[in-house]
Coordinates of C-alpha atoms (C1' of nucleotides) in Angstrom, one line a residue:
Chain A
M12 CA -36.4 16.9 7.4
I13 CA -37.4 16.8 3.7
S14 CA -38.0 13.4 3.1
E15 CA -40.1 11.6 5.8
S16 CA -39.6 7.7 5.2
K17 CA -35.8 7.8 4.8
K18 CA -35.0 4.3 5.3
K19 CA -32.1 3.9 3.2
K20 CA -28.8 3.8 5.4
I21 CA -26.2 6.0 4.8
S22 CA -22.7 4.7 4.7
E23 CA -19.9 6.1 6.7
S24 CA -17.9 6.8 3.7
T25 CA -20.6 9.0 2.5
I26 CA -20.6 11.0 5.5
R27 CA -17.0 11.5 5.8
R28 CA -17.2 12.8 2.4
L29 CA -19.8 15.1 3.0
S30 CA -17.4 16.5 5.5
L31 CA -14.9 17.0 2.9
Y32 CA -17.6 18.6 0.6
Y33 CA -18.5 21.1 3.3
R34 CA -14.9 22.2 3.4
V35 CA -14.4 22.8 -0.3
L36 CA -17.6 24.6 -0.3
S37 CA -16.6 26.9 2.4
I38 CA -13.5 27.6 0.5
L39 CA -15.7 28.1 -2.6
E40 CA -17.7 30.6 -1.1
K41 CA -15.0 32.6 0.2
E42 CA -13.6 32.6 -3.5
N43 CA -17.1 33.9 -4.5
Y44 CA -18.0 30.9 -6.6
E45 CA -21.7 31.3 -7.3
T46 CA -22.0 27.6 -8.7
V47 CA -19.9 24.3 -8.7
S48 CA -20.2 21.2 -10.7
S49 CA -19.7 17.8 -9.3
K50 CA -16.5 17.6 -11.5
E51 CA -14.9 20.5 -10.0
L52 CA -16.0 19.4 -6.6
A53 CA -14.5 16.0 -7.3
K54 CA -11.5 17.3 -8.6
R55 CA -10.9 19.3 -5.3
E56 CA -11.0 16.3 -2.9
K57 CA -9.6 13.6 -5.5
L58 CA -13.0 11.9 -6.1
T59 CA -15.0 11.1 -9.2
P60 CA -17.9 13.3 -10.4
A61 CA -20.2 10.2 -10.3
Q62 CA -19.2 9.9 -6.4
V63 CA -20.2 13.4 -5.5
R64 CA -23.6 13.1 -7.3
K65 CA -24.4 9.8 -5.7
D66 CA -23.4 11.0 -2.4
L67 CA -25.6 14.2 -2.6
S68 CA -28.5 12.2 -4.3
F69 CA -28.9 10.2 -1.1
F70 CA -30.2 13.3 0.7
G71 CA -32.0 15.3 -1.9
S72 CA -31.4 16.8 -5.5
F73 CA -29.6 20.0 -4.9
G74 CA -28.3 20.8 -8.4
T75 CA -29.6 22.3 -11.5
R76 CA -29.0 20.2 -14.8
G77 CA -26.6 22.3 -17.0
L78 CA -25.2 24.3 -14.2
G79 CA -24.3 22.5 -11.3
Y80 CA -24.7 23.1 -7.5
P81 CA -25.5 26.6 -5.9
V82 CA -22.5 26.9 -3.5
S83 CA -23.9 28.6 -0.6
E84 CA -27.1 26.9 -0.7
L85 CA -25.4 23.5 -1.1
K86 CA -23.0 24.3 2.1
K87 CA -26.3 25.2 4.1
Q88 CA -27.8 21.9 3.2
I89 CA -24.9 19.9 4.1
A90 CA -24.6 21.9 7.3
E91 CA -28.1 20.9 7.9
I92 CA -27.6 17.3 7.2
L93 CA -24.5 16.9 9.4
G94 CA -26.2 19.1 12.2
L95 CA -23.4 21.6 12.1
N96 CA -25.4 24.7 12.5
R97 CA -27.3 23.8 15.5
G98 CA -24.2 24.0 17.7
W99 CA -23.0 21.3 20.0
N100 CA -22.0 21.6 23.8
V101 CA -18.7 19.7 24.1
A102 CA -16.8 18.5 27.2
L103 CA -13.3 17.5 27.1
I104 CA -11.6 15.2 29.5
G105 CA -7.9 15.2 30.3
V106 CA -5.7 18.2 29.9
G107 CA -2.4 16.6 28.9
N108 CA -0.5 16.9 25.7
I109 CA -3.7 16.1 23.5
G110 CA -6.2 17.6 25.5
S111 CA -4.6 21.0 25.7
A112 CA -4.2 21.0 21.8
L113 CA -7.8 20.4 21.4
V114 CA -8.9 23.2 23.5
G115 CA -7.2 25.6 21.2
Y116 CA -7.7 24.0 18.3
K117 CA -9.7 26.6 16.1
E118 CA -11.3 24.3 13.8
F119 CA -13.9 23.0 16.3
Q120 CA -15.5 26.0 17.2
R121 CA -15.5 27.0 13.5
Q122 CA -17.8 24.1 13.0
G123 CA -20.1 24.5 15.8
F124 CA -18.3 22.3 18.5
N125 CA -18.1 24.6 21.6
I126 CA -15.9 23.4 24.3
K127 CA -17.9 24.2 27.7
L128 CA -16.4 22.3 30.3
I129 CA -12.6 20.6 30.9
F130 CA -12.1 17.6 33.3
D131 CA -8.9 16.7 34.8
N132 CA -7.9 14.5 38.1
D133 CA -4.9 16.3 38.7
Q134 CA -5.4 18.6 41.6
R135 CA -2.4 21.0 40.0
K136 CA -4.5 21.4 37.0
I137 CA -8.0 21.6 38.3
G138 CA -8.9 25.3 38.9
S139 CA -6.5 26.5 36.3
N140 CA -7.6 28.4 33.2
H141 CA -7.5 27.1 29.8
K142 CA -8.4 29.4 26.9
G143 CA -11.0 30.8 29.3
I144 CA -12.4 27.7 30.7
I145 CA -11.9 26.6 34.2
V146 CA -10.7 23.0 34.6
S147 CA -13.1 21.2 36.6
D148 CA -12.7 18.1 38.9
I149 CA -13.3 14.8 37.4
R150 CA -15.1 13.8 40.2
N151 CA -18.0 15.9 39.4
L152 CA -18.2 14.7 36.0
E153 CA -21.6 13.3 36.1
S154 CA -23.4 16.3 37.6
D155 CA -21.4 18.7 35.8
L156 CA -22.2 17.1 32.4
K157 CA -26.0 17.1 33.1
E158 CA -26.0 20.6 34.6
N159 CA -24.4 22.1 31.6
N160 CA -26.5 20.1 29.0
I161 CA -23.3 18.6 27.5
Q162 CA -23.9 16.3 24.3
I163 CA -20.6 15.2 23.2
V164 CA -17.7 14.3 25.1
V165 CA -13.9 14.2 23.9
V166 CA -12.0 11.7 25.9
A167 CA -8.3 12.5 25.9
V168 CA -7.2 10.5 28.8
P169 CA -4.3 7.6 29.3
A170 CA -5.5 4.5 27.8
T171 CA -5.4 2.6 31.3
V172 CA -8.3 4.6 32.8
A173 CA -10.3 5.5 29.4
Q174 CA -12.8 2.8 29.9
Y175 CA -13.7 3.8 33.5
I176 CA -13.9 7.7 32.3
V177 CA -16.2 6.4 29.5
D178 CA -18.3 4.5 31.8
D179 CA -19.0 7.5 33.9
V180 CA -19.6 9.6 30.7
V181 CA -22.3 6.9 29.5
K182 CA -23.9 7.1 32.9
A183 CA -24.6 10.7 32.6
G184 CA -26.6 10.0 29.5
I185 CA -24.1 11.3 27.0
K186 CA -24.6 9.6 23.5
G187 CA -21.6 11.1 21.5
I188 CA -18.3 10.3 22.5
L189 CA -15.0 11.1 20.6
N190 CA -12.2 8.9 21.9
F191 CA -8.4 9.9 21.7
A192 CA -7.1 6.9 23.9
S193 CA -5.3 4.3 22.1
V194 CA -7.9 1.5 23.2
N195 CA -11.2 0.0 22.3
L196 CA -13.8 1.1 24.5
K197 CA -16.9 -0.6 25.1
V198 CA -20.1 1.5 25.3
P199 CA -23.9 0.5 25.2
D200 CA -25.6 0.3 21.7
D201 CA -27.3 3.5 21.8
V202 CA -24.0 5.6 22.3
F203 CA -22.1 6.6 19.5
L204 CA -18.2 6.2 19.7
R205 CA -15.7 7.3 17.5
N206 CA -12.0 6.7 17.7
E207 CA -9.3 9.0 16.9
N208 CA -6.2 6.8 16.4
M209 CA -3.3 8.9 15.5
S210 CA -0.8 6.1 15.2
M211 CA -2.8 4.3 12.7
E212 CA -2.0 7.0 9.8
L213 CA 1.7 6.8 10.7
E214 CA 1.5 3.0 10.5
Y215 CA -0.2 3.2 7.2
L216 CA 2.7 5.3 6.1
S217 CA 5.3 2.7 7.5
F218 CA 3.5 -0.1 5.7
A219 CA 3.2 1.7 2.4
L220 CA 6.9 3.2 2.6
S221 CA 8.0 -0.6 3.6
N222 CA 6.1 -2.2 0.8
L223 CA 6.2 0.2 -2.0
K224 CA 5.2 -2.2 -4.7
D225 CA 1.8 -3.1 -4.1
V226 CA 0.5 0.0 -2.5
K227 CA -1.5 3.0 -4.1
G228 CA -1.0 5.6 -1.3
E229 CA -3.5 8.5 -0.5
S230 CA -5.8 8.6 2.3
Chain B
M13 CA 10.0 -10.9 2.3
I14 CA 8.6 -14.1 2.6
S15 CA 6.5 -14.3 -0.9
E16 CA 8.3 -12.9 -3.8
S17 CA 5.4 -12.7 -6.1
K18 CA 2.8 -10.8 -4.1
K19 CA 0.7 -9.1 -7.0
K20 CA -2.4 -9.0 -4.6
K21 CA -3.0 -5.6 -3.7
I22 CA -3.8 -5.1 0.2
S23 CA -7.0 -3.1 0.8
E24 CA -6.7 0.1 3.2
S25 CA -9.1 -1.5 5.7
T26 CA -7.0 -4.4 6.1
I27 CA -4.1 -2.6 6.8
R28 CA -6.1 -0.4 9.2
R29 CA -6.9 -3.5 10.9
L30 CA -3.6 -4.6 11.3
S31 CA -2.9 -2.0 13.6
L32 CA -5.6 -2.7 15.7
Y33 CA -4.4 -6.4 15.9
Y34 CA -1.1 -5.2 16.9
R35 CA -2.5 -3.0 19.5
V36 CA -4.4 -6.2 21.1
L37 CA -1.4 -8.6 20.7
S38 CA 0.6 -6.1 22.8
I39 CA -2.0 -6.2 25.4
L40 CA -2.1 -9.9 25.3
E41 CA 1.5 -10.2 25.5
K42 CA 1.2 -8.3 28.7
E43 CA -1.4 -10.3 30.1
N44 CA 1.0 -13.3 29.3
Y45 CA -1.3 -14.8 26.8
E46 CA 0.4 -17.6 24.8
T47 CA -2.0 -18.0 21.9
V48 CA -5.0 -16.2 21.0
S49 CA -8.0 -17.5 18.5
S50 CA -9.5 -15.3 15.7
K51 CA -12.6 -15.3 17.8
E52 CA -10.9 -13.9 20.9
L53 CA -8.9 -11.3 18.7
A54 CA -12.1 -10.2 17.0
K55 CA -14.0 -9.7 20.1
R56 CA -11.4 -7.3 21.4
E57 CA -11.6 -5.0 18.5
K58 CA -15.4 -5.7 17.5
L59 CA -14.6 -7.6 14.4
T60 CA -15.7 -10.8 13.2
P61 CA -13.3 -14.1 13.3
A62 CA -13.6 -14.6 9.7
Q63 CA -12.4 -11.0 9.0
V64 CA -9.4 -11.4 11.3
R65 CA -8.5 -14.8 9.6
K66 CA -9.3 -13.4 6.1
D67 CA -6.7 -10.2 6.8
L68 CA -3.9 -12.4 8.1
S69 CA -4.2 -15.0 5.4
F70 CA -2.9 -12.1 2.9
F71 CA 0.3 -12.3 4.4
G72 CA 0.8 -16.0 5.4
S73 CA -0.6 -18.5 7.8
F74 CA 0.4 -17.6 11.2
G75 CA -1.8 -19.8 13.1
T76 CA -2.0 -23.3 14.6
R77 CA -5.3 -25.3 13.7
G78 CA -7.0 -26.0 16.9
L79 CA -5.0 -23.7 18.9
G80 CA -5.1 -20.3 17.6
Y81 CA -2.2 -17.6 16.7
P82 CA 0.9 -17.5 18.8
V83 CA 0.7 -13.9 20.5
S84 CA 4.2 -12.9 20.5
E85 CA 5.1 -14.5 17.5
L86 CA 2.0 -12.9 15.5
K87 CA 3.0 -9.5 17.0
K88 CA 6.3 -9.7 15.6
Q89 CA 5.0 -10.7 12.1
I90 CA 2.7 -7.9 11.9
A91 CA 5.4 -5.6 13.3
E92 CA 7.4 -6.7 10.2
I93 CA 4.6 -6.4 7.8
L94 CA 3.7 -2.6 8.9
G95 CA 7.4 -2.0 9.1
L96 CA 7.4 -0.9 12.9
N97 CA 10.4 -2.5 14.1
R98 CA 12.9 -0.9 11.5
G99 CA 12.3 2.5 13.5
W100 CA 11.4 5.9 11.2
N101 CA 12.9 9.0 11.4
V102 CA 10.4 11.6 11.5
A103 CA 10.2 15.6 11.3
L104 CA 7.6 17.8 12.7
I105 CA 6.7 21.0 11.0
G106 CA 4.7 23.4 12.9
V107 CA 4.9 23.8 16.7
G108 CA 1.5 25.3 17.3
N109 CA -1.2 23.5 19.4
I110 CA -1.0 20.5 17.6
G111 CA 2.5 20.3 16.8
S112 CA 3.5 20.7 20.6
A113 CA 0.9 18.0 21.5
L114 CA 2.5 15.6 18.9
V115 CA 6.0 16.0 20.4
G116 CA 5.0 14.8 23.4
Y117 CA 2.9 12.0 22.2
K118 CA 4.4 8.7 23.6
E119 CA 2.5 6.4 21.3
F120 CA 4.6 7.4 18.4
Q121 CA 8.0 6.6 20.0
R122 CA 6.5 3.4 21.5
Q123 CA 5.7 2.3 17.9
G124 CA 9.1 3.3 16.4
F125 CA 8.4 6.6 15.1
N126 CA 11.3 9.0 16.4
I127 CA 10.9 12.6 15.9
K128 CA 14.3 13.8 15.3
L129 CA 13.5 17.4 14.0
I130 CA 11.2 20.1 14.4
F131 CA 10.4 23.1 12.1
D132 CA 8.7 26.5 12.6
N133 CA 8.9 29.9 11.1
D134 CA 8.2 31.9 14.1
Q135 CA 11.6 33.6 15.4
R136 CA 10.4 33.4 18.9
K137 CA 10.1 29.5 18.7
I138 CA 13.1 28.9 16.6
G139 CA 16.1 27.7 18.8
S140 CA 13.7 26.7 21.6
N141 CA 13.6 23.5 23.3
H142 CA 10.9 20.9 23.0
K143 CA 10.9 17.6 24.9
G144 CA 14.8 17.8 24.2
I145 CA 14.7 18.8 20.5
I146 CA 15.8 22.3 19.4
V147 CA 13.3 23.8 17.0
S148 CA 14.9 24.4 13.7
D149 CA 14.1 27.1 11.2
I150 CA 11.9 26.3 8.5
R151 CA 14.4 27.9 6.0
N152 CA 16.7 25.3 6.3
L153 CA 14.1 22.7 5.9
E154 CA 15.1 20.8 2.4
S155 CA 18.8 20.6 3.6
D156 CA 18.1 19.4 7.2
L157 CA 15.5 16.8 6.1
K158 CA 18.3 15.5 3.8
E159 CA 21.1 15.5 6.2
N160 CA 19.2 13.9 8.8
N161 CA 17.9 11.1 6.6
I162 CA 14.3 12.0 7.6
Q163 CA 11.8 9.6 6.0
I164 CA 8.5 10.9 7.3
V165 CA 7.4 14.4 7.8
V166 CA 4.3 15.4 9.8
V167 CA 2.7 18.6 8.8
A168 CA 1.1 20.6 11.6
V169 CA 0.8 23.9 10.1
P170 CA -2.1 26.3 9.3
A171 CA -4.1 25.2 6.2
T172 CA -3.3 28.3 4.4
V173 CA 0.5 27.4 4.1
A174 CA 0.2 23.6 4.3
Q175 CA 0.6 23.5 0.3
Y176 CA 4.0 25.6 0.0
I177 CA 5.2 23.6 2.9
V178 CA 4.4 20.1 1.4
D179 CA 6.0 21.3 -1.8
D180 CA 9.3 22.0 -0.1
V181 CA 9.0 18.7 1.6
V182 CA 8.5 16.8 -1.5
K183 CA 11.4 18.4 -3.1
A184 CA 13.5 17.2 -0.5
G185 CA 12.7 13.6 -1.6
I186 CA 10.4 12.6 1.4
K187 CA 7.8 9.8 0.3
G188 CA 5.6 9.8 3.7
I189 CA 3.8 12.8 4.7
L190 CA 1.1 12.7 7.5
N191 CA -1.1 16.0 7.2
F192 CA -2.9 17.6 10.1
A193 CA -4.0 20.7 8.3
S194 CA -7.5 20.5 7.1
V195 CA -6.9 21.0 3.4
N196 CA -6.2 18.7 0.5
L197 CA -2.9 18.9 -0.4
K198 CA -1.6 18.0 -3.6
V199 CA 1.8 15.7 -4.0
P200 CA 3.2 13.4 -7.0
D201 CA 2.0 9.9 -7.2
D202 CA 5.0 8.5 -5.7
V203 CA 4.7 10.1 -2.4
F204 CA 2.1 8.7 0.3
L205 CA 0.0 11.2 1.9
R206 CA -2.3 10.8 4.7
N207 CA -4.7 12.8 6.3
E208 CA -5.5 13.2 10.0
N209 CA -9.0 15.2 9.9
M210 CA -9.7 15.6 13.6
S211 CA -13.1 17.6 12.6
M212 CA -14.3 14.7 10.5
E213 CA -15.0 12.4 13.5
L214 CA -16.6 15.1 15.3
E215 CA -18.8 15.8 12.2
Y216 CA -19.7 12.2 12.1
L217 CA -21.1 12.3 15.7
S218 CA -23.1 15.4 14.9
F219 CA -24.6 13.5 12.0
A220 CA -25.2 10.5 14.1
L221 CA -26.4 12.4 17.0
S222 CA -28.8 14.5 14.3
N223 CA -30.3 11.5 12.6
L224 CA -30.6 8.7 15.6
K225 CA -32.8 6.7 13.2
D226 CA -30.8 5.5 10.4
V227 CA -27.4 5.3 11.7
K228 CA -25.4 2.5 13.3
G229 CA -22.8 4.2 15.3
E230 CA -19.2 3.0 16.3
S231 CA -16.1 3.8 14.2
Chain C
dA16 C1' -39.4 29.4 -29.7
dA17 C1' -36.4 26.0 -31.3
dC18 C1' -32.1 24.4 -30.5
dC19 C1' -27.5 23.4 -28.5
dG20 C1' -24.4 22.2 -25.0
dC21 C1' -24.0 21.0 -20.7
dA22 C1' -24.1 18.6 -16.0
dT23 C1' -27.7 16.5 -12.9
dG24 C1' -29.9 12.4 -11.2
dT25 C1' -30.1 7.5 -11.4
dG26 C1' -30.9 2.6 -12.5
dA27 C1' -27.8 -1.2 -14.0
dA28 C1' -23.1 -2.9 -14.5
dT29 C1' -19.1 -3.7 -11.9
dC30 C1' -15.7 -4.0 -9.1
dT31 C1' -14.3 -4.6 -3.8
dA32 C1' -14.9 -6.1 0.8
dT33 C1' -17.3 -9.1 4.0
dT34 C1' -19.0 -13.1 5.6
dC35 C1' -20.2 -18.0 5.2
dA36 C1' -19.2 -22.6 5.5
dC37 C1' -16.5 -26.6 5.8
dA38 C1' -12.4 -29.5 4.6
dA39 C1' -7.9 -29.8 6.8
dA40 C1' -4.9 -30.1 10.5
dT41 C1' -3.5 -29.9 15.2
dG42 C1' -3.3 -31.0 20.4
dC43 C1' -4.9 -33.6 23.8
dT44 C1' -6.7 -37.3 26.2
dA45 C1' -7.6 -42.1 27.1
Chain D
dT4 C1' -2.8 -44.6 18.2
dA5 C1' -7.6 -43.6 17.6
dG6 C1' -11.1 -40.3 18.6
dC7 C1' -12.5 -35.9 20.1
dA8 C1' -12.8 -31.0 20.4
dT9 C1' -11.0 -27.0 18.3
dT10 C1' -9.7 -23.6 15.1
dT11 C1' -7.4 -22.3 11.1
dG12 C1' -7.3 -21.1 6.2
dT13 C1' -9.9 -20.4 1.9
dG14 C1' -12.6 -21.0 -2.1
dA15 C1' -17.6 -19.6 -2.8
dA16 C1' -21.7 -16.7 -1.8
dT17 C1' -23.4 -12.4 -0.3
dA18 C1' -23.4 -7.9 0.6
dG19 C1' -22.1 -3.3 -0.1
dA20 C1' -19.8 0.8 -2.7
dT21 C1' -18.2 2.7 -6.6
dT22 C1' -18.6 3.9 -11.5
dC23 C1' -20.8 3.8 -16.1
dA24 C1' -23.8 5.5 -19.2
dC25 C1' -27.6 7.8 -20.3
dA26 C1' -32.1 9.8 -20.5
dT27 C1' -33.7 14.1 -18.2
dG28 C1' -33.8 18.9 -17.8
dC29 C1' -32.2 23.8 -17.4
dG30 C1' -30.0 27.9 -19.3
dG31 C1' -28.3 30.8 -22.8
dT32 C1' -28.4 31.9 -27.7
dT33 C1' -29.9 32.8 -32.2

DNA sequence: AACCGCATGTGAATCTATTCACAAATGCTA
DNA sequence: TAGCATTTGTGAATAGATTCACATGCGGTT
């Protein structure tokens, strides 16, 4: 909101680091820090101070020379940038292994992601109660998503059906999708799709352990 | 094993893309493709042909000019590079929401990651059976890890205790750790730590949806 | 009110990753 | 076996991200 002509494009890495800063700031706030330097912030997430300052500088100048950044204020600013304090209506599709875990995942609520609807196609699951939410029939997907003003959909269905599901999700006008299925989904250009590929990090470990020589480590 | 003096360091992005290639090749193999071009491979994971060729070229030359890459052979080669066909003994710590989901996550076994041990500190969970594995007492962590020749540990415990757990894991001589707790863990330089931060992707979506203008989308 | 120490904010320099572009090699066909 | 259509493999060029380095400005102190 601050700068009106922001034509600079922010890199993905910067955004991901904002998430990290946000997390650290939450902790610092609890530890009653008033201010924090880029040096300290960097140390806590194993980054460099210059990186921290550069990242933040894309969005404004939040610090005070000689002092550092005001913890609570900066946290608020980053929440604003990331859109975390507006609250998001989320729907989850698929109540299998991963789906069930996500329903109970506290971290999501904490960040303003509220799971409002859960879908499945299994008659035995439909109607059952998961943490206070009744599982809906996938056949009502499109209308339910619209009626409940859902903004983000989390897909946790088998890879074989994920594309069909996502096609329907897109039809319902959803613009943000988080996919846990291990498959590359096609969506229109105006839909944001992010993939959570849990095997990938294990495979990275596998590679690192198999090639100890030429690898640094750390995510 | 092929080249002896591989002093070139492979970038993290390249390794992550190898995972993607591996996934596509598995599918192509099932679809009975004999060969595949860098163009087709690229299309299936929304990358560029040059990127695919460059990535593979770091490890050798697997293709045939004019023809493309032999699907099964390349898949085998990538498995070798990533260390996927040797099989890994994995231990899971924490049988909460996420931990339970991971025990049943088929994708892991498929890639050669075999969960051999499960730990928890909750007396009600210890001794119980999860998909054929009896939950062990966290107090036996160090000895159990050693006795069972565990190579990779997956940490799915609350953020507040994750560092203590990891310290013990490191003491047991484990060199590969996958962390699901939302906290930055400290480990020695010779230990590979990867973080799976599930909120991060949602936060990215939140940012993208809040700033539709200056964002491209896609993970 | 002048000084000192500290830490930000940011252009410039460097380093890294991606893409380009083309020579080299292969299979196929006639 | 010669020619054509492909597609690899890779240096060189480009684009992008990170780090450097320092002028700038703030707070505290005397």
